């Protein structure tokens, strides 16, 4: 089931994710231009040319590595930072190598590099795990109807686009962490895996054979984890129709978007539950189900206005409350999925606990890193940020709740206006940013301490690199 990568249909992808057909058209045009330039080259130069090499196996990352040994032909270049569909051909001289990618063409961040290296370690393309289900035959029909939402502000469109246009690849890392922990821990000692024929579907669902050091059941669990998280994001996209304005779109369109969000989320969650049942491990089903319950509980702890801005809770919101809320909404699924992966391999209870601790503290450190990003980006001083993010919570602990509430104007019972510019300046001037970074370092160190139980390996190094990457700002 997981030995090959299923490509999405040609019609479903641009419809559901609003990818421009210009991208494919311009890519083909550039490739044709390069082929034409080769036909016009002298024979002696053509003999020295290397063919186009495919350098990426991701089904959504169209990449070509073009080698050059002469000054008389074109090198294909792409700049997707400002326009994902832009391809430019420029004259170059000498030996050149350039990758045309769907992601921004600038220098990769430490986090992106850590993710890229980690995917090579597990030998499995995890960047678009749940997209395989979003673009399945069932949801392809639904995707055709989502064209009605183009031009509206329904959250389901933003969620869908995030899976492709998220340059930080932060939306689809849970499955990758599960695979890395599984490979780092190795085979369990409580039962022996039997070597099975690779083509038997029953054997795949039982998970009795290993591929690249990972049991099939663990690979299934990684994909289940991504499906649960994606379903959670879809369900969070349901909007209150009573608060819809003309700027958001018509009530009929927003109502239709709600139906799509509910049905798409239910579809993914149903597939996840079916996959859990096929693992045939009641303890794993129980622990993953408890993670789903945690996510639902966390969703009801805070209230949002009609623009998606989180209201401040009525009571004082301390950093321990932030930690509890973040664990329920995000870190719980990572922690319990890592623990479940150890259960599937038959590892001892102490190994399961270490995997749980790694997932928990890695999830909290990653959330802290994300909360700090708006304060490190000075390009837009009015850029919104969560009023319950870690820096804001620490700022309230230092300066008092009034330091934040004074910057909020209540427009209505379900809407408010925030002076983000002034609030950001006050947070930057105080000790909250330093305290948030220290807290991020602390959780990262706890995550690193948890993986010391594993033997030295590429998978362990990848886990350590990803953990260290979230502490770099």
XYZ file of C-alpha atoms in Angstrom:
473
model
C 0.000 0.000 0.000
C 2.851 2.346 0.845
C 5.504 1.093 -1.562
C 4.515 3.495 -4.340
C 3.419 7.137 -4.468
C -0.050 7.755 -5.832
C -0.232 10.840 -7.993
C -3.305 13.095 -7.898
C -5.528 13.459 -10.902
C -4.714 16.278 -13.346
C -8.083 17.931 -12.759
C -8.447 17.582 -9.001
C -5.232 19.302 -7.974
C -5.672 22.689 -9.677
C -9.380 22.744 -8.840
C -9.126 21.953 -5.149
C -5.897 23.820 -4.402
C -6.307 26.643 -6.924
C -2.975 25.921 -8.570
C -2.545 27.890 -11.743
C -2.485 25.992 -15.011
C 0.122 28.535 -16.035
C 2.672 26.650 -13.940
C 2.347 23.454 -15.958
C 2.106 25.370 -19.226
C 5.221 27.432 -18.584
C 7.129 24.384 -17.338
C 6.353 22.546 -20.575
C 7.201 25.640 -22.619
C 10.578 25.987 -20.908
C 11.363 22.304 -21.378
C 10.471 22.629 -25.078
C 12.689 25.704 -25.356
C 15.584 23.803 -23.863
C 15.042 20.879 -26.247
C 14.986 23.285 -29.210
C 18.236 24.903 -28.055
C 19.879 21.475 -27.899
C 18.878 20.752 -31.497
C 20.614 23.973 -32.583
C 23.841 23.210 -30.729
C 26.996 22.049 -32.527
C 27.451 18.284 -32.564
C 30.727 18.395 -30.638
C 29.115 20.410 -27.836
C 25.973 18.301 -27.761
C 28.051 15.173 -27.222
C 29.342 16.590 -23.949
C 25.932 17.458 -22.547
C 24.323 15.547 -19.717
C 20.607 14.776 -19.933
C 18.011 16.340 -17.703
C 18.003 14.657 -14.339
C 14.958 14.345 -12.148
C 16.121 15.361 -8.685
C 12.910 15.246 -6.682
C 10.513 12.357 -6.150
C 7.768 14.468 -4.623
C 4.662 14.303 -6.839
C 4.072 18.039 -6.344
C 7.657 19.300 -6.592
C 8.455 19.726 -10.275
C 12.225 19.967 -10.419
C 14.851 19.734 -13.103
C 18.587 19.910 -12.636
C 20.106 21.225 -15.860
C 23.854 20.878 -16.369
C 25.672 23.290 -18.674
C 29.130 23.146 -20.252
C 28.895 25.912 -22.849
C 28.176 29.635 -23.040
C 25.911 29.472 -26.089
C 22.694 28.035 -24.693
C 20.030 28.758 -22.129
C 19.735 27.794 -18.469
C 16.238 27.537 -17.049
C 15.684 29.502 -13.885
C 12.664 29.863 -11.638
C 11.700 32.342 -8.972
C 8.639 31.053 -7.122
C 9.035 33.328 -4.140
C 6.824 35.994 -5.654
C 5.053 33.983 -8.357
C 4.819 30.160 -8.309
C 4.105 30.123 -12.041
C 7.070 32.235 -13.173
C 9.817 30.662 -15.244
C 12.571 32.716 -16.859
C 15.262 31.634 -19.301
C 18.530 33.547 -19.046
C 21.851 33.180 -20.810
C 24.579 31.614 -18.685
C 28.187 30.703 -19.213
C 30.289 27.854 -17.921
C 29.112 24.869 -15.909
C 25.785 25.727 -14.278
C 23.348 23.783 -12.133
C 19.962 25.161 -11.233
C 16.881 23.604 -9.645
C 13.421 24.809 -10.609
C 11.147 24.077 -7.671
C 7.649 24.805 -6.467
C 9.148 26.089 -3.210
C 10.903 29.483 -2.854
C 14.264 29.485 -4.584
C 16.170 31.266 -1.807
C 18.430 29.649 0.758
C 16.664 26.925 2.675
C 16.077 27.545 6.358
C 17.451 25.193 8.979
C 13.952 23.773 9.467
C 13.411 23.090 5.768
C 16.820 21.461 5.454
C 16.171 19.288 8.510
C 12.846 18.129 7.031
C 14.394 17.410 3.649
C 17.195 15.351 5.192
C 14.733 13.509 7.436
C 12.564 12.403 4.504
C 15.638 10.894 2.868
C 16.362 8.932 6.050
C 12.917 7.317 6.270
C 12.816 6.653 2.517
C 9.193 7.757 2.326
C 7.706 10.985 0.918
C 5.794 12.367 3.891
C 5.290 15.975 2.766
C 1.880 15.272 1.220
C 0.622 12.219 3.105
C -2.968 13.305 3.622
C -3.191 14.937 0.190
C -3.352 11.418 -1.226
C -6.746 11.134 0.463
C -7.816 14.708 -0.236
C -7.274 14.009 -3.926
C -8.749 10.517 -3.980
C -11.540 9.581 -6.361
C -14.201 10.296 -3.722
C -13.007 13.793 -2.875
C -12.077 14.629 -6.457
C -15.802 14.939 -7.169
C -16.181 17.218 -4.155
C -13.208 19.279 -5.319
C -14.979 20.108 -8.567
C -17.705 21.849 -6.565
C -15.248 23.871 -4.503
C -14.841 26.246 -7.432
C -17.916 27.979 -6.032
C -15.819 29.165 -3.097
C -13.188 30.905 -5.223
C -13.318 34.589 -4.311
C -14.768 33.989 -0.857
C -12.905 34.028 2.451
C -13.930 30.579 3.595
C -11.161 29.015 5.751
C -11.252 25.681 3.903
C -9.517 27.295 0.907
C -6.712 28.647 3.074
C -6.292 25.256 4.740
C -6.127 23.460 1.398
C -3.641 25.902 -0.106
C -1.457 25.567 2.956
C -0.551 21.991 2.084
C 1.147 23.126 -1.129
C 2.172 26.729 -0.536
C 3.424 26.307 3.043
C 7.117 26.984 2.466
C 8.031 25.965 6.017
C 6.477 22.509 5.555
C 5.139 22.827 9.099
C 1.685 21.414 8.430
C 2.780 17.857 7.626
C 5.563 16.955 10.063
C 3.726 14.687 12.476
C 3.905 11.611 10.293
C 7.573 12.261 9.604
C 8.339 12.382 13.335
C 6.505 9.090 13.860
C 8.564 7.440 11.113
C 11.842 8.823 12.451
C 11.125 7.678 16.009
C 10.116 4.259 14.663
C 13.343 3.880 12.711
C 15.514 5.243 15.520
C 14.023 2.770 18.008
C 14.461 -0.182 15.656
C 12.766 -3.576 16.044
C 11.080 -4.389 19.330
C 12.084 -7.205 21.652
C 8.756 -8.587 22.823
C 7.859 -10.321 19.579
C 9.625 -11.184 16.363
C 8.529 -9.937 12.955
C 8.212 -12.611 10.300
C 9.558 -12.092 6.821
C 6.557 -11.944 4.527
C 5.923 -11.666 0.817
C 5.710 -7.977 -0.071
C 2.634 -8.200 -2.255
C 0.230 -9.663 0.335
C -2.275 -7.010 1.465
C -3.129 -8.911 4.664
C 0.505 -8.932 5.607
C 0.663 -5.165 4.981
C -2.229 -4.509 7.352
C -0.693 -6.771 9.990
C 2.621 -4.949 9.676
C 4.816 -8.065 9.918
C 7.607 -6.946 7.615
C 10.040 -4.039 7.696
C 10.930 -1.608 4.918
C 13.869 0.744 5.468
C 13.922 -0.253 9.128
C 10.267 0.660 9.728
C 7.363 -1.751 10.215
C 4.470 -1.457 7.800
C 2.111 -0.883 10.714
C 4.225 2.086 11.786
C 4.044 3.563 8.291
C 0.280 3.134 8.411
C 0.212 4.871 11.792
C 2.218 7.807 10.411
C -0.319 8.320 7.645
C -3.205 7.930 10.094
C -1.657 10.645 12.244
C -1.545 13.038 9.295
C -5.132 12.246 8.350
C -6.336 12.998 11.876
C -4.503 16.322 11.925
C -5.834 17.287 8.485
C -9.388 16.376 9.507
C -8.943 18.576 12.578
C -7.871 21.513 10.400
C -10.818 20.963 8.060
C -13.352 20.902 10.895
C -11.869 24.051 12.399
C -12.726 25.795 9.130
C -16.464 25.786 9.853
C -17.656 29.395 10.211
C -20.615 30.917 12.047
C -23.069 31.946 9.333
C -24.708 34.525 11.604
C -21.482 36.542 11.562
C -20.814 36.348 7.804
C -20.470 39.725 6.075
C -20.692 40.623 2.396
C -16.893 40.870 2.282
C -16.615 37.208 3.280
C -18.943 35.983 0.541
C -22.599 35.135 0.177
C -24.332 33.158 2.891
C -25.078 30.373 0.416
C -21.417 30.067 -0.570
C -20.211 30.094 3.021
C -22.840 27.512 3.956
C -21.654 25.346 1.086
C -18.078 25.754 2.326
C -19.144 24.590 5.773
C -20.645 21.453 4.280
C -17.444 20.752 2.374
C -15.345 21.316 5.509
C -17.469 18.931 7.556
C -17.684 16.249 4.868
C -13.987 16.432 3.974
C -12.963 16.242 7.619
C -15.359 13.368 8.263
C -14.020 11.515 5.234
C -10.425 11.767 6.459
C -11.357 10.899 10.030
C -13.332 7.863 8.857
C -10.323 6.675 6.848
C -8.134 7.185 9.906
C -10.481 5.126 12.084
C -10.590 2.363 9.486
C -6.807 2.376 9.325
C -6.573 2.147 13.109
C -8.864 -0.882 13.125
C -6.670 -2.603 10.530
C -3.687 -2.301 12.865
C -5.460 -4.846 15.111
C -4.031 -3.404 18.303
C -6.628 -2.242 20.833
C -4.071 -0.362 22.946
C -2.978 1.666 19.934
C -6.598 2.415 19.038
C -7.211 3.560 22.608
C -4.211 5.888 22.831
C -4.759 7.485 19.410
C -8.453 7.924 20.205
C -7.483 9.721 23.410
C -5.347 12.096 21.321
C -8.415 12.928 19.197
C -10.352 13.590 22.411
C -7.558 15.905 23.593
C -7.747 17.912 20.364
C -11.490 18.351 20.719
C -11.152 19.410 24.358
C -8.501 21.963 23.464
C -10.711 23.422 20.739
C -13.346 24.414 23.305
C -10.981 26.049 25.796
C -10.767 29.300 23.819
C -13.266 31.277 21.741
C -12.630 33.061 18.440
C -14.340 36.008 16.787
C -15.712 35.969 13.242
C -12.274 36.916 11.858
C -10.502 33.991 13.521
C -8.915 36.132 16.267
C -8.831 34.271 19.572
C -10.539 36.035 22.465
C -8.636 36.429 25.699
C -10.087 34.074 28.317
C -12.075 35.600 31.157
C -9.614 34.382 33.770
C -5.913 35.186 33.908
C -4.099 33.124 31.283
C -0.739 31.926 32.622
C 2.021 30.058 30.802
C 0.875 26.804 32.413
C -2.529 27.334 30.783
C -0.809 27.959 27.443
C 1.185 24.743 27.875
C -1.934 22.726 28.666
C -3.867 24.184 25.726
C -0.983 23.650 23.286
C -0.501 20.084 24.462
C -4.169 19.259 23.957
C -4.442 20.870 20.509
C -1.090 19.897 19.023
C 1.525 18.071 21.089
C -0.794 15.320 22.331
C -1.266 13.822 18.864
C 2.495 13.809 18.214
C 3.365 12.379 21.631
C 0.754 9.641 21.645
C 1.421 8.678 18.024
C 5.123 8.254 18.817
C 4.197 6.121 21.824
C 1.779 4.074 19.716
C 4.549 3.445 17.176
C 6.628 1.886 19.965
C 3.656 -0.255 20.985
C 3.317 -1.595 17.452
C 6.968 -2.644 17.472
C 6.672 -4.335 20.867
C 9.079 -2.040 22.708
C 9.323 -1.917 26.485
C 7.308 0.575 28.529
C 10.353 2.767 29.246
C 11.045 3.119 25.509
C 7.399 4.019 24.936
C 7.662 6.710 27.609
C 10.788 8.184 26.013
C 9.072 8.347 22.623
C 6.062 10.006 24.262
C 8.277 12.597 25.953
C 10.076 13.371 22.713
C 6.803 13.965 20.856
C 5.395 16.075 23.694
C 8.361 18.410 24.108
C 9.067 18.590 20.376
C 5.459 19.631 19.800
C 5.645 22.328 22.472
C 9.001 23.621 21.199
C 7.675 23.797 17.633
C 4.617 25.739 18.806
C 6.824 28.183 20.690
C 8.917 28.657 17.567
C 5.782 29.401 15.531
C 4.510 31.850 18.188
C 7.797 33.754 18.084
C 7.948 34.124 14.294
C 5.556 37.134 14.058
C 7.817 39.046 16.445
C 10.955 38.337 14.432
C 9.376 39.482 11.136
C 9.524 43.280 11.001
C 8.300 43.635 7.400
C 4.678 44.186 8.482
C 4.280 45.850 11.911
C 0.494 45.417 11.716
C 0.632 41.668 11.052
C -1.867 39.864 13.321
C -0.776 37.274 15.859
C -2.571 35.118 18.396
C -3.522 36.939 21.579
C -2.945 33.698 23.469
C 0.493 33.006 21.974
C 3.357 32.325 24.358
C 4.996 35.797 24.060
C 1.660 37.496 24.818
C 0.989 35.227 27.794
C 4.457 35.888 29.203
C 3.974 39.615 28.559
C 0.735 39.558 30.573
C 2.468 37.723 33.404
C 5.085 40.488 33.496
C 3.073 43.642 32.759
C -0.412 42.564 33.766
C -3.530 41.663 31.816
C -4.398 45.326 31.247
C -1.261 45.718 29.118
C -3.012 43.617 26.472
C -6.676 44.475 27.015
C -5.924 48.202 26.610
C -4.968 47.499 22.981
C -8.272 45.754 22.219
C -11.414 47.552 21.111
C -14.612 45.521 21.370
C -16.536 46.104 18.142
C -19.379 43.731 19.025
C -20.059 40.646 21.110
C -18.347 38.517 18.483
C -15.828 40.892 16.946
C -12.918 43.005 18.148
C -10.183 45.276 16.824
C -6.601 44.935 18.040
C -3.773 47.482 17.838
C -1.176 44.904 16.818
C 1.515 47.485 16.036
C 1.591 49.020 19.508
C 1.136 45.679 21.222
C 4.056 44.194 19.284
C 6.307 47.117 20.249
C 5.523 46.699 23.937
C 6.140 42.949 23.813
C 9.478 43.463 22.044
C 10.558 46.011 24.663
C 9.787 43.683 27.561
C 11.291 40.374 28.725
C 8.606 38.166 27.143
C 10.512 37.347 23.938
C 13.617 36.253 25.827
C 11.491 34.190 28.221
C 9.671 32.500 25.323
C 12.971 31.617 23.649
C 14.305 30.179 26.902
C 11.146 28.093 27.233
C 11.608 26.869 23.659
C 15.215 25.893 24.423
C 14.075 24.068 27.570
C 11.505 21.937 25.737
C 14.015 21.252 22.960
C 16.578 20.042 25.496
C 13.990 17.739 27.065
C 13.192 16.338 23.640
C 16.886 15.750 22.948
C 17.281 14.042 26.317
C 14.439 11.662 25.457
C 16.146 10.325 22.308
C 19.401 9.503 24.105
C 17.887 6.083 24.776
C 18.164 5.270 21.055
C 21.351 4.011 19.445
C 23.321 6.309 17.168
C 21.827 6.269 13.671
C 20.782 8.528 10.815
C 17.223 8.563 12.156
C 18.364 9.680 15.605
C 20.532 12.395 14.057
C 17.558 13.579 11.987
C 15.422 13.829 15.135
C 18.144 15.842 16.835
C 18.577 18.139 13.824
C 14.843 18.850 13.630
C 14.766 19.595 17.351
C 17.702 21.982 17.154
C 16.184 23.681 14.094
C 13.166 24.918 16.073
C 15.479 26.752 18.480
C 17.021 28.885 15.726
C 15.270 32.182 15.113
